[in-house]
Short mmCIF file of C-alpha atoms in Angstrom, two decimals:
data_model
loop_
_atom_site.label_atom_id
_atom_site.label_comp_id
_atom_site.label_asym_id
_atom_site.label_seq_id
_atom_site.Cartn_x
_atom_site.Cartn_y
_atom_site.Cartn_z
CA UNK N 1 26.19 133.01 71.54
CA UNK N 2 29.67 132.27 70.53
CA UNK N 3 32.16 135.59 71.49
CA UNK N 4 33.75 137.19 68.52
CA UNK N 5 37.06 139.29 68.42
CA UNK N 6 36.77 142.89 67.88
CA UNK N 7 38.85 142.47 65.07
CA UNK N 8 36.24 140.16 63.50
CA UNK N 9 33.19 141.93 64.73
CA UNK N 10 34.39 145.36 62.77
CA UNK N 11 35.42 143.20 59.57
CA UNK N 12 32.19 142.07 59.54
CA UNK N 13 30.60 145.32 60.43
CA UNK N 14 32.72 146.99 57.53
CA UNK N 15 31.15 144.22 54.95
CA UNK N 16 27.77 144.51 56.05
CA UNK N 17 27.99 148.48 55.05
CA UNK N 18 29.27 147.66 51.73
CA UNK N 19 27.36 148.69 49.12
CA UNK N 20 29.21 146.41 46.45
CA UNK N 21 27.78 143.62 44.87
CA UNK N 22 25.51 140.99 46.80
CA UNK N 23 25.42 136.80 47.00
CA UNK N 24 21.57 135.18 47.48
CA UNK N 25 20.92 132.30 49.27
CA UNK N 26 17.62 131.22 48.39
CA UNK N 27 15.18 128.01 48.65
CA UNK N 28 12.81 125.79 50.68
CA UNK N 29 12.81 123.88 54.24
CA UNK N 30 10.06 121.28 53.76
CA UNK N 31 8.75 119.71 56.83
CA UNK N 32 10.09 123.03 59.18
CA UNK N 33 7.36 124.90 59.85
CA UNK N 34 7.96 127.30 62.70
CA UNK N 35 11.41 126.22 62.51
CA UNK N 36 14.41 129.45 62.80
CA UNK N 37 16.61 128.64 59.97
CA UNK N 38 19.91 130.87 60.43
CA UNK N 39 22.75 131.79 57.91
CA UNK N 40 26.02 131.78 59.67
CA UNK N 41 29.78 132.43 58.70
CA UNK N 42 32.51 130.32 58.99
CA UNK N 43 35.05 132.20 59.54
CA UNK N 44 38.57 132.13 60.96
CA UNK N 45 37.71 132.96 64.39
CA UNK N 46 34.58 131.00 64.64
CA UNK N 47 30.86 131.32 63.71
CA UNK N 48 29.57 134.38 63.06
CA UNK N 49 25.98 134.77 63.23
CA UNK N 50 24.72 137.16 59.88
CA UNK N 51 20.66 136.39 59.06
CA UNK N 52 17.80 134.51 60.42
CA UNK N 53 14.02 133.93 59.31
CA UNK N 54 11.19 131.89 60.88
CA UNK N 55 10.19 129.61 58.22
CA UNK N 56 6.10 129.00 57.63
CA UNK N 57 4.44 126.91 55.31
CA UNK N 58 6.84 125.43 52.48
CA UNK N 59 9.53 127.15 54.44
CA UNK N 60 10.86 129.10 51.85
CA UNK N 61 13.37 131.77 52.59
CA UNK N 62 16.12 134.45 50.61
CA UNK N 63 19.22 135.42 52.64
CA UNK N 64 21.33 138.23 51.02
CA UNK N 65 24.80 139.68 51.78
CA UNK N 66 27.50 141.12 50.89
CA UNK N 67 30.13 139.19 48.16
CA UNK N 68 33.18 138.63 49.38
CA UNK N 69 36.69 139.28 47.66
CA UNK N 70 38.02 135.76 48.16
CA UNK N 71 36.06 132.92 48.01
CA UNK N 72 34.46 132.23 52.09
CA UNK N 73 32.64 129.67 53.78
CA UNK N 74 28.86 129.77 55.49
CA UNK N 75 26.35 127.83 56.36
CA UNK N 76 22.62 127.13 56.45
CA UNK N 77 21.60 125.60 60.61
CA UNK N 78 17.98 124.83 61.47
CA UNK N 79 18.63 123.39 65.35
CA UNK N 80 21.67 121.76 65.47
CA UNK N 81 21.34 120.73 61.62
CA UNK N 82 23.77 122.27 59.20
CA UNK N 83 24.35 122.92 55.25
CA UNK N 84 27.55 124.01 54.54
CA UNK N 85 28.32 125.75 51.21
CA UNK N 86 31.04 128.22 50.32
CA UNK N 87 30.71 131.57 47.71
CA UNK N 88 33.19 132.98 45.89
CA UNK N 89 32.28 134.77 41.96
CA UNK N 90 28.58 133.04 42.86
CA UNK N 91 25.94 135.48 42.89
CA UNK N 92 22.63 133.12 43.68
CA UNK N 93 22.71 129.74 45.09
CA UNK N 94 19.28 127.76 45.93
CA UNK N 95 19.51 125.21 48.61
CA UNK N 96 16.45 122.84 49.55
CA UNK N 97 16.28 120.77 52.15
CA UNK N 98 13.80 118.62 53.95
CA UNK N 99 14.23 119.39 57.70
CA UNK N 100 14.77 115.58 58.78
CA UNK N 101 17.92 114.82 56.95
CA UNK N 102 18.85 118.61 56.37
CA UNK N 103 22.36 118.07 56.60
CA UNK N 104 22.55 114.56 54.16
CA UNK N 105 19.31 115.30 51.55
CA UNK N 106 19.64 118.78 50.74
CA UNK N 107 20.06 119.92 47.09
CA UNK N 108 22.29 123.22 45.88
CA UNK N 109 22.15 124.88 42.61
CA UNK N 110 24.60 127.55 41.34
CA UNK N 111 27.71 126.62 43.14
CA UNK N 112 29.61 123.03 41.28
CA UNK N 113 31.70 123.71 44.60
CA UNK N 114 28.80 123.61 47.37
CA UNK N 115 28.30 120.40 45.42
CA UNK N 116 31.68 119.28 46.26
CA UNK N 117 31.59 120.38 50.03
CA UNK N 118 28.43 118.19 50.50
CA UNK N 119 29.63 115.12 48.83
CA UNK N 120 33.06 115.47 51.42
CA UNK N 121 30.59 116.13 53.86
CA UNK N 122 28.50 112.95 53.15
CA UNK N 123 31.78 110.86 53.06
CA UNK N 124 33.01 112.16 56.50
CA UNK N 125 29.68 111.59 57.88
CA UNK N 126 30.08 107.38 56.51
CA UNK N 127 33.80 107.49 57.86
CA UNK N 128 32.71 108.36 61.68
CA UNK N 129 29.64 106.32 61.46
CA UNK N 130 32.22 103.18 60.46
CA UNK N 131 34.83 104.12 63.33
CA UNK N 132 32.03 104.66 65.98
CA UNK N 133 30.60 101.00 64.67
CA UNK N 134 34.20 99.82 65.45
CA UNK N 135 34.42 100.85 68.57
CA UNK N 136 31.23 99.85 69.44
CA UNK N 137 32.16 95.81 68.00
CA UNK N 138 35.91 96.25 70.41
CA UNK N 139 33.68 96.97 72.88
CA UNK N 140 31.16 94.37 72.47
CA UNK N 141 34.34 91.89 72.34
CA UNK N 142 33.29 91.28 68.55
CA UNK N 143 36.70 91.71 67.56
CA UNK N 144 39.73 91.99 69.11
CA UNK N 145 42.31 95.14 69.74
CA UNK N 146 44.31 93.99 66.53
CA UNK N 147 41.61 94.11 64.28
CA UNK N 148 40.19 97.11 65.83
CA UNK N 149 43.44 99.17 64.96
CA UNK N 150 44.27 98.03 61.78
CA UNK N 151 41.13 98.30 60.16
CA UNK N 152 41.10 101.75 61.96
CA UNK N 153 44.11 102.15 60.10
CA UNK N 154 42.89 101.24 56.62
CA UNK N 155 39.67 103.36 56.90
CA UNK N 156 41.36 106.33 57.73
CA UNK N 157 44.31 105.81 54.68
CA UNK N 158 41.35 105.33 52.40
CA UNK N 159 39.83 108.08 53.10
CA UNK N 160 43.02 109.90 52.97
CA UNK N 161 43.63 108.36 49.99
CA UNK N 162 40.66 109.20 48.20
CA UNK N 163 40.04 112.54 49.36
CA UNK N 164 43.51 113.49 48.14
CA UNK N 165 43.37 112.57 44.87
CA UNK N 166 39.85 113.55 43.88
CA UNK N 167 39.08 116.87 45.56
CA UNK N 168 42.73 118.25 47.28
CA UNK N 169 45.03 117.55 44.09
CA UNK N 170 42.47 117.16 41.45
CA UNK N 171 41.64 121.00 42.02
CA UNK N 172 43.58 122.33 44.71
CA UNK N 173 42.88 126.07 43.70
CA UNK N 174 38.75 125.64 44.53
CA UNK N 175 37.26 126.51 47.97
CA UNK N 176 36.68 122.50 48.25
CA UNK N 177 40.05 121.72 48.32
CA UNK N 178 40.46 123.87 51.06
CA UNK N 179 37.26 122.54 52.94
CA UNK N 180 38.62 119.50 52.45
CA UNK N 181 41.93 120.19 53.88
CA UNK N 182 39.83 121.21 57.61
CA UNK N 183 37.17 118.20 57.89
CA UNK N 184 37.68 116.28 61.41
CA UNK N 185 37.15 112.89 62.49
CA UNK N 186 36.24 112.47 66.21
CA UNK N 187 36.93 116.64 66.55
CA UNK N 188 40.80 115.99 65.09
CA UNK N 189 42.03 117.42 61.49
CA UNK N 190 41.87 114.47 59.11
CA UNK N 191 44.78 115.63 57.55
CA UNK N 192 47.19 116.38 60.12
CA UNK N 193 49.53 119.71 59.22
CA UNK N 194 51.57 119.69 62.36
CA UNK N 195 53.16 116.13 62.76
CA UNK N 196 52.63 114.50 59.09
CA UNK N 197 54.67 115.50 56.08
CA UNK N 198 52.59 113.95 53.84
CA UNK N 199 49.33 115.61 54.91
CA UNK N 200 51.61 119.13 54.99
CA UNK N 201 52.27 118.29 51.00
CA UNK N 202 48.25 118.18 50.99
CA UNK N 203 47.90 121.93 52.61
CA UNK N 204 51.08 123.44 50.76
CA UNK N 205 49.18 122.61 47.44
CA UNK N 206 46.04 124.65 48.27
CA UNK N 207 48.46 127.49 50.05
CA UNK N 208 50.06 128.29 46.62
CA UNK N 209 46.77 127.97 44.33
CA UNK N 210 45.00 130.41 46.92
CA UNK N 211 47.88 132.13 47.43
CA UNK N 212 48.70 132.63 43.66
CA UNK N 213 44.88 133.62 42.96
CA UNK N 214 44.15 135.67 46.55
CA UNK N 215 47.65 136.98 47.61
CA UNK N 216 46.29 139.24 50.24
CA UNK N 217 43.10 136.96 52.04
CA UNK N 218 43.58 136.11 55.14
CA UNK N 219 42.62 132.07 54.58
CA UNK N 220 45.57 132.48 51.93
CA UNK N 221 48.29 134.37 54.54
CA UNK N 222 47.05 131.31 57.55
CA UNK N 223 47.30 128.64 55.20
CA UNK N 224 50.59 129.55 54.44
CA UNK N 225 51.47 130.40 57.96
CA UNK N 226 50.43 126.33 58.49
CA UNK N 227 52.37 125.33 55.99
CA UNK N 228 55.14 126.66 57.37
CA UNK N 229 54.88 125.49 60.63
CA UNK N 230 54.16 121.79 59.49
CA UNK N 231 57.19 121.65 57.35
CA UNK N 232 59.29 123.09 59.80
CA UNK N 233 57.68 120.35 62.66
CA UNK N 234 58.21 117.07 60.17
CA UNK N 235 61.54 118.62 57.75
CA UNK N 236 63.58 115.22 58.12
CA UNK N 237 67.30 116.50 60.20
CA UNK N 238 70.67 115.86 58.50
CA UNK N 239 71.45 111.97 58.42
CA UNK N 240 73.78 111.10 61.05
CA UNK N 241 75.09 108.11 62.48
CA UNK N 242 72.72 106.85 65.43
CA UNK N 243 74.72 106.87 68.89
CA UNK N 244 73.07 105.14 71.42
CA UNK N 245 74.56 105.91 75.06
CA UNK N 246 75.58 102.60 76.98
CA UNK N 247 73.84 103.59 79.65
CA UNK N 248 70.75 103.50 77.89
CA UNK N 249 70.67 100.11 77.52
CA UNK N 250 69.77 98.03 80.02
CA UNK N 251 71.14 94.49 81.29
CA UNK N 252 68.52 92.40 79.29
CA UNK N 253 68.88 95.02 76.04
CA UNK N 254 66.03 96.81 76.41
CA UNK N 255 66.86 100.68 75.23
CA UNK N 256 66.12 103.60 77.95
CA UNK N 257 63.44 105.86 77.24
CA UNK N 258 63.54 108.62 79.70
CA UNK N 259 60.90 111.67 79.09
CA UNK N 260 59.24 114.51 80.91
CA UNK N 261 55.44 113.87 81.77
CA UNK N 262 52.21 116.59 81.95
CA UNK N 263 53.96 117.55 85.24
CA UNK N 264 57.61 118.12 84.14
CA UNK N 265 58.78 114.49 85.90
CA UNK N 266 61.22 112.74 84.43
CA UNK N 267 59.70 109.00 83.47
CA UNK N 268 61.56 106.52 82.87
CA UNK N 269 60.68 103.29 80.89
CA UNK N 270 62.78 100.86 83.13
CA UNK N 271 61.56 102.05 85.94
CA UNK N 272 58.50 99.71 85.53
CA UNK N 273 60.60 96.81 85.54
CA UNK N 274 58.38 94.36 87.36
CA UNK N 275 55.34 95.63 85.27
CA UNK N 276 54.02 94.10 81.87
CA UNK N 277 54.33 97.30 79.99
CA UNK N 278 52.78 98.50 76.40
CA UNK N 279 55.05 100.94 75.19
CA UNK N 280 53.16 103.23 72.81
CA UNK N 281 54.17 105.68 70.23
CA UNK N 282 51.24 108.13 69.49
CA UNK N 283 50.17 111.51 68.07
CA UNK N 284 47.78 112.96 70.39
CA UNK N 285 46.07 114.96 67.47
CA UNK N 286 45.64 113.00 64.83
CA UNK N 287 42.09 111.57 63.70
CA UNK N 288 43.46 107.74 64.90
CA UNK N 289 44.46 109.60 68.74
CA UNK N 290 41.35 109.12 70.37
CA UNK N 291 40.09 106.16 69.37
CA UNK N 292 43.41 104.35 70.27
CA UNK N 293 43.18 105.71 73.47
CA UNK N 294 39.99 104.46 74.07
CA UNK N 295 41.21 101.19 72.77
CA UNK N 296 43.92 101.42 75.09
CA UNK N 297 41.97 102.58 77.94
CA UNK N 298 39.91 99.53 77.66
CA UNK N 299 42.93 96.90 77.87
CA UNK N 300 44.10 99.20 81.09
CA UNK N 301 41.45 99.25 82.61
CA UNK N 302 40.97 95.19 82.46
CA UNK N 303 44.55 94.63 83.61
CA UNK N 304 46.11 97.32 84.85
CA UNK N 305 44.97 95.21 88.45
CA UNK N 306 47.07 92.59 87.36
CA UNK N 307 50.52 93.75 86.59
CA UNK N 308 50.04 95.87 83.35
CA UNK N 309 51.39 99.34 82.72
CA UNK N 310 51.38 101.59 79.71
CA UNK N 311 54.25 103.62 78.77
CA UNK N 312 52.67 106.04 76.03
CA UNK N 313 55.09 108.65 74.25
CA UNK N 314 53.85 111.47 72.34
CA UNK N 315 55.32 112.63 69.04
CA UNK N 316 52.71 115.70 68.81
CA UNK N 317 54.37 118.92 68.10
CA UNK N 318 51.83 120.96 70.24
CA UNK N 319 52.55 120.57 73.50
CA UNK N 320 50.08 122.40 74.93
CA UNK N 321 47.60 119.97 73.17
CA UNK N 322 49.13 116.95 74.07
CA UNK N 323 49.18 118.42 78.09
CA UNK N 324 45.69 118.95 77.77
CA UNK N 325 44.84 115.18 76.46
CA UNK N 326 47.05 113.34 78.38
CA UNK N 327 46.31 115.26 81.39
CA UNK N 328 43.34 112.93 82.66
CA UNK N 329 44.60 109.68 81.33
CA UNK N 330 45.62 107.24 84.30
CA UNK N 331 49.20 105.70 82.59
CA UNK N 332 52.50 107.17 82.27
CA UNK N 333 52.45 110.05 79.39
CA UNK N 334 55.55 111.73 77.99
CA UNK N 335 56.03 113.67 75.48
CA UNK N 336 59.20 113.20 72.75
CA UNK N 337 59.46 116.96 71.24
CA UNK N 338 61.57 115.98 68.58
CA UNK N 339 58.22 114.34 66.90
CA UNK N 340 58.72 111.15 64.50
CA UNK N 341 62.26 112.00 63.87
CA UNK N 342 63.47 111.40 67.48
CA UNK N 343 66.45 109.08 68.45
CA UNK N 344 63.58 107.09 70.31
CA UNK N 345 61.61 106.31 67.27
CA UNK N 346 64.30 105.42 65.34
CA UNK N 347 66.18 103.18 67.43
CA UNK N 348 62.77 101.66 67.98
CA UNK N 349 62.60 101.59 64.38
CA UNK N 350 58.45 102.86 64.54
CA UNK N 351 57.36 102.67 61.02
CA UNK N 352 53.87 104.22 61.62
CA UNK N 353 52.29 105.98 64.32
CA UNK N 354 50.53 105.01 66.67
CA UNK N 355 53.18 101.74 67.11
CA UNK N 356 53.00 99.39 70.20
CA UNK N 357 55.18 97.04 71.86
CA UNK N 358 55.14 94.79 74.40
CA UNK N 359 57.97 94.29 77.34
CA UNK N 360 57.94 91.74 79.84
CA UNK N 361 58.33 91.95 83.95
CA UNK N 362 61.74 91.47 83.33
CA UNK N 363 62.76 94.69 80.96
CA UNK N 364 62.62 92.34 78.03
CA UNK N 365 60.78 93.45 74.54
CA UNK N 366 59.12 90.67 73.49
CA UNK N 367 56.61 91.75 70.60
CA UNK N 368 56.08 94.79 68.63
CA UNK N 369 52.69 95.71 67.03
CA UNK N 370 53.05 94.01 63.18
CA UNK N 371 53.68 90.92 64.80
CA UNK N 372 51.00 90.77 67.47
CA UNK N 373 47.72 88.71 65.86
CA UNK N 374 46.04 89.22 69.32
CA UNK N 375 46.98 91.91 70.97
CA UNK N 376 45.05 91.18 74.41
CA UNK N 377 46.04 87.36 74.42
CA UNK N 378 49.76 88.79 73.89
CA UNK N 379 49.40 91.20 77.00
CA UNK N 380 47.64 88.11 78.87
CA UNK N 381 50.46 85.81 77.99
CA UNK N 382 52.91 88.26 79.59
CA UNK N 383 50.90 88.73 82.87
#
């Protein structure tokens, strides 16, 4: 079982005392007999455990517990299959579910936002299943590395896109919104609060409805503590002229990127002079991170034998997280911590992250990522 701060443990000790009004969760399993179907809280610090019933026969079952002030999240888990649904004003909710697609088929009555959670949740479930299929056709050699990133690229942005204008925006003061705001692709936020200003805009709309409506929960004090933190990570600095020191640049042009890696060393991108290199501008935790790695790791690990390096820089504005990724990965890995609005992404001119380019033996950039059509013929050209 999951460890709980004491903190939480007497919150929810204090709640389950309460004598104030109740929420019931009631409905059928079908198909589960036998089965232990538990109601859980998702909370803050993690999941709480709160009821449990063995389910006979139709598998019906009633859950009550306290109401709480501010509208909270929970869920339904037989096994390692989960219903998520949130309650706020609701007093009775009915769930049913057959026990083979209990996370996908399940119906919920009483709550227009449970509704809400399990069409996001039905969407994020399509979006993994179409990057996983991706990956599986780069890896099959279906398509190539090019294809593989950009329609990575436009899956995720429609997503994005769609998910922000129908549930985040469209109602940013209901506890969907805020669900929303959390769902993860590949165990990373979709919408990234930390390194993307645009997804911050997306989290500083659901701070201020919650905040207006529930000044004093604590989802409405950490949302806003996000908020803060994101804006303060991607707030663009004061426009100045760009001065690039001379000896930066290299005989052949080339500009000098020179960054500490997981181990505090000072890397150097002309130092690989000699080396094809792919110099790569990435977030670490963003939903696109670890599928380009494991794009990337495949190209390595076909030609790093033959002359190819990768020079990967990090824009991430937790360090500690991007330590902890890049700590197993078997290229060079820096870190930039002055995120997208570095001197090294602007005088390489990245327009989106993550952004490759391609430099020959000889210090030279030859390609950068829009203009590659093949991204593993370009590296084999250069080899």
């Amino acid at each position: 079982m999951k460890k709980v701060t004491f903190a939480a443990l007497a919150a929810l000790t204090m709640t389950a005392c309460s004598s104030g009004p109740k929420f019931q969760v009631n409905g059928d399993v079908s198909g589960a007999d036998g089965k232990m179907l538990y109601l859980e809280a998702s909370g803050l610090e993690g999941i709480v455990p709160l009821d449990s019933v063995k389910l006979k026969g139709e598998g019906t079952f009633s859950f009550k517990q306290p109401r709480p002030e501010s509208p909270e999240f929970y869920r339904l888990r037989v096994d390692d299959k989960v219903i998520n649904f949130s309650v706020d004003s609701i007093e009775t909710i009915q769930v049913k579910a057959p026990y083979v697609d209990f996370s996908t088929a399940y119906t919920v009555e009483g709550s227009e936002n449970s509704n809400k959670i399990k069409e996001l949740t039905q969407k994020q479930i399509k979006l993994q299943k179409d990057v996983d299929d991706l990956l599986a056709a780069l890896r099959s050699n279906k398509i190539g590395h090019d294809v593989f990133e950009d329609s990575l690229a436009t899956l995720l942005n429609n997503y994005k896109e769609d998910v922000k204008v129908n549930y985040i925006f469209a109602a940013p003061n209901t506890a969907a919104a805020y669900f929303a705001l959390f769902q993860k692709l590949n165990n990373y936020l979709i919408f990234d609060p930390l390194n993307n200003k645009d997804d911050v805009k997306c989290f500083a709309a659901v701070a201020t409805s919650l905040n207006n409506a529930f000044p004093n929960a604590v989802r409405s004090k950490n949302l806003y503590n996000i908020v803060i933190k994101g804006m303060k990570n991607t707030r663009q600095p004061q426009a100045k002229a760009l001065e690039i020191p001379q000896e930066k640049i290299v005989e052949t042009g080339i500009i000098d990127i020179a960054l500490r890696d997981v181990k505090g060393n000072v890397r150097k991108l002309t130092d690989l002079k000699g080396k094809v290199v792919l110099l790569d501008f990435s977030v670490f935790q963003s939903p696109a991170g670890a599928p380009h790695n494991l794009m990337l790791r495949e190209l390595y690990n076909e030609y790093a034998k033959s002359g190819l390096e990768i020079y990967q820089v990090s824009l991430d504005a937790d360090e500690h997280y991007w330590k902890t990724s890049a700590d197993n990965l078997p290229w060079v890995c820096v870190r930039d911590g002055n995120g997208v609005y570095s001197t090294n992404v602007a005088v390489y001119n990245v327009r989106q992250v993550p952004s490759i380019f391609l430099i020959n033996r000889n210090n030279e950039l030859k390609l950068r990522g829009e203009d590659i059509k093949d991204l593993e013929a370009a590296v084999k050209s250069l080899l």
